[in-house]
Structures are given as structure tokens and as C-alpha cells.
Amino acid sequence: MAVRAVRGAVQLEQDEAGHMGKRVGALLTAVLERNSLVADDLISIWFTATPDLHSDFPAAAARGLGIVDVPLICAQELDITGAMPRVVRVLAHVETYLPKSEVAHVYLGATAALRKDIAQ
């Protein structure tokens, strides 16, 4: 078993706590499903949000999914002119038997344009 990092992102349509919870929850669920992971495989998750998001902590979505014994942290993305607005990114550290080449990074909706090289 190895420690791997899994990336992902989702763009929100609006800055509203319930909407953030649903969209980030969908992102986390997709990361787990596409990599055949369960919550017990998670080591930690970093969340970042663009500076235009203020309604909630993205990590609250993980807690809402029952991910309660995994260290989580939230941070703010750099405020870069022209960057895609209302984006939450994740970097999950996991234990898995998958080789690096088979890890599925998940970029939902418009965020696939952020990392065309690894978005699946």
C-alpha cells in the first residue's frame, strides 16, 4: 500500500453555504468513487477556496459526509487576476494500492479546464 495524493476541483454557481456543501460533497464523493476509496483510506484533506467564497468552510462538506476522523484544513487560493471564480480545490492524501498512473484526479464541470493534463 502506498500514500498517494489526489487532486480535484469544483466551481460553485453561487456563494451560498448549502450550495457549497452539495458541490463539495459531490466532488469528494467522486474522488472516493473514482479511486475505489472509503473514508478509512483518507489520511488528510487540504481544501482551498478562491477569495470570492465566504459562505462556509469547504471542510464542512466532508464532515457532512461522515468524514469525521480525518484531519482537514481550509486555506484561501491566491487572488490572481483572471482566475476562474468560485472554485474549491482539494488535495487528498490517501492510502491505496493504485499506482500513481491510475490515480483519478477529479475536476467537475468547468474546472476540467484548470488541469487538462490530469482531469479525468
Coordinates of C-alpha atoms in Angstrom, one line a residue:
M1 CA 0.0 0.0 0.0
A2 CA 1.2 3.5 -0.8
V3 CA 0.4 7.0 0.1
R4 CA -0.9 9.0 -2.9
A5 CA -2.2 12.5 -3.4
V6 CA -5.5 13.0 -5.3
R7 CA -6.4 16.4 -6.7
G8 CA -9.8 17.8 -7.6
A9 CA -11.8 21.0 -8.0
V10 CA -15.4 22.2 -8.4
Q11 CA -16.8 25.6 -9.4
L12 CA -19.8 26.9 -7.5
E13 CA -22.6 28.8 -9.2
Q14 CA -23.1 31.0 -6.1
D15 CA -21.5 31.6 -2.8
E16 CA -24.1 30.0 -0.5
A17 CA -23.4 27.5 2.3
G18 CA -25.9 24.9 1.3
H19 CA -24.8 25.0 -2.4
M20 CA -21.1 24.8 -1.3
G21 CA -21.9 21.7 0.8
K22 CA -23.7 20.0 -2.1
R23 CA -21.0 20.8 -4.7
V24 CA -18.0 20.0 -2.5
G25 CA -19.8 16.9 -1.2
A26 CA -20.3 15.8 -4.8
L27 CA -16.6 16.4 -5.5
L28 CA -15.4 14.3 -2.5
T29 CA -17.8 11.5 -3.4
A30 CA -16.5 11.4 -6.9
V31 CA -12.9 11.4 -5.7
L32 CA -13.7 8.4 -3.4
E33 CA -15.7 6.5 -6.0
R34 CA -13.4 7.0 -9.0
N35 CA -10.4 5.8 -6.9
S36 CA -12.3 2.9 -5.1
L37 CA -11.6 4.6 -1.8
V38 CA -13.5 4.6 1.5
A39 CA -13.3 7.2 4.3
D40 CA -10.9 5.0 6.2
D41 CA -8.4 5.3 3.3
L42 CA -8.1 9.1 3.8
I43 CA -5.1 10.4 5.6
S44 CA -5.8 14.2 5.3
I45 CA -7.5 16.6 3.0
W46 CA -6.5 20.2 2.1
F47 CA -9.2 22.5 0.8
T48 CA -8.6 25.8 -0.8
A49 CA -11.2 28.3 -1.9
T50 CA -11.0 31.3 -4.2
P51 CA -11.1 34.7 -2.3
D52 CA -14.7 35.3 -3.5
L53 CA -16.1 32.4 -1.4
H54 CA -17.2 33.4 2.1
S55 CA -20.3 31.4 3.0
D56 CA -18.8 28.3 4.6
F57 CA -15.8 26.2 5.2
P58 CA -15.4 23.7 2.4
A59 CA -14.3 21.1 5.0
A60 CA -17.8 21.2 6.5
A61 CA -19.0 19.2 3.4
A62 CA -16.6 16.4 4.4
R63 CA -17.9 16.4 7.9
G64 CA -21.5 16.3 6.4
L65 CA -20.5 13.1 4.5
G66 CA -19.4 11.4 7.8
I67 CA -15.7 12.0 7.3
V68 CA -15.1 12.9 10.9
D69 CA -11.8 11.4 12.0
V70 CA -9.6 12.7 9.2
P71 CA -7.6 15.9 9.6
L72 CA -9.0 18.7 7.3
I73 CA -7.7 22.2 6.7
C74 CA -9.0 25.1 4.6
A75 CA -7.0 27.9 3.0
Q76 CA -7.5 30.7 0.6
E77 CA -6.2 30.5 -3.0
L78 CA -4.1 33.3 -4.4
D79 CA -6.1 36.2 -5.8
I80 CA -4.9 36.1 -9.4
T81 CA -6.3 38.4 -12.0
G82 CA -8.4 36.4 -14.5
A83 CA -8.6 33.2 -12.4
M84 CA -11.7 31.1 -12.5
P85 CA -14.1 32.4 -9.8
R86 CA -15.9 30.5 -7.0
V87 CA -13.6 27.4 -7.1
V88 CA -13.0 25.0 -4.3
R89 CA -9.9 22.7 -4.8
V90 CA -9.0 19.6 -2.8
L91 CA -5.8 17.8 -2.2
A92 CA -6.5 14.5 -0.5
H93 CA -3.7 12.2 0.8
V94 CA -4.8 8.6 0.7
E95 CA -3.6 5.1 1.3
T96 CA -4.2 3.0 -1.8
Y97 CA -2.8 0.1 -3.9
L98 CA -3.3 2.2 -7.1
P99 CA -0.1 3.2 -8.9
K100 CA 0.4 6.9 -9.5
S101 CA -0.6 6.5 -13.1
E102 CA -4.0 5.1 -12.2
V103 CA -5.0 7.7 -9.6
A104 CA -8.1 9.6 -10.9
H105 CA -8.0 13.3 -10.3
V106 CA -11.5 14.8 -10.4
Y107 CA -12.3 18.2 -11.9
L108 CA -16.0 18.6 -12.1
G109 CA -17.7 20.8 -14.7
A110 CA -15.9 23.9 -15.9
T111 CA -12.9 23.2 -13.6
A112 CA -11.7 20.5 -16.1
A113 CA -10.2 23.4 -18.0
L114 CA -7.9 24.1 -15.0
R115 CA -5.9 20.9 -15.4
K116 CA -6.5 19.4 -18.8
D117 CA -3.3 17.4 -18.3
I118 CA -4.8 15.3 -15.4
A119 CA -8.6 15.9 -15.4
Q120 CA -10.5 12.7 -16.0

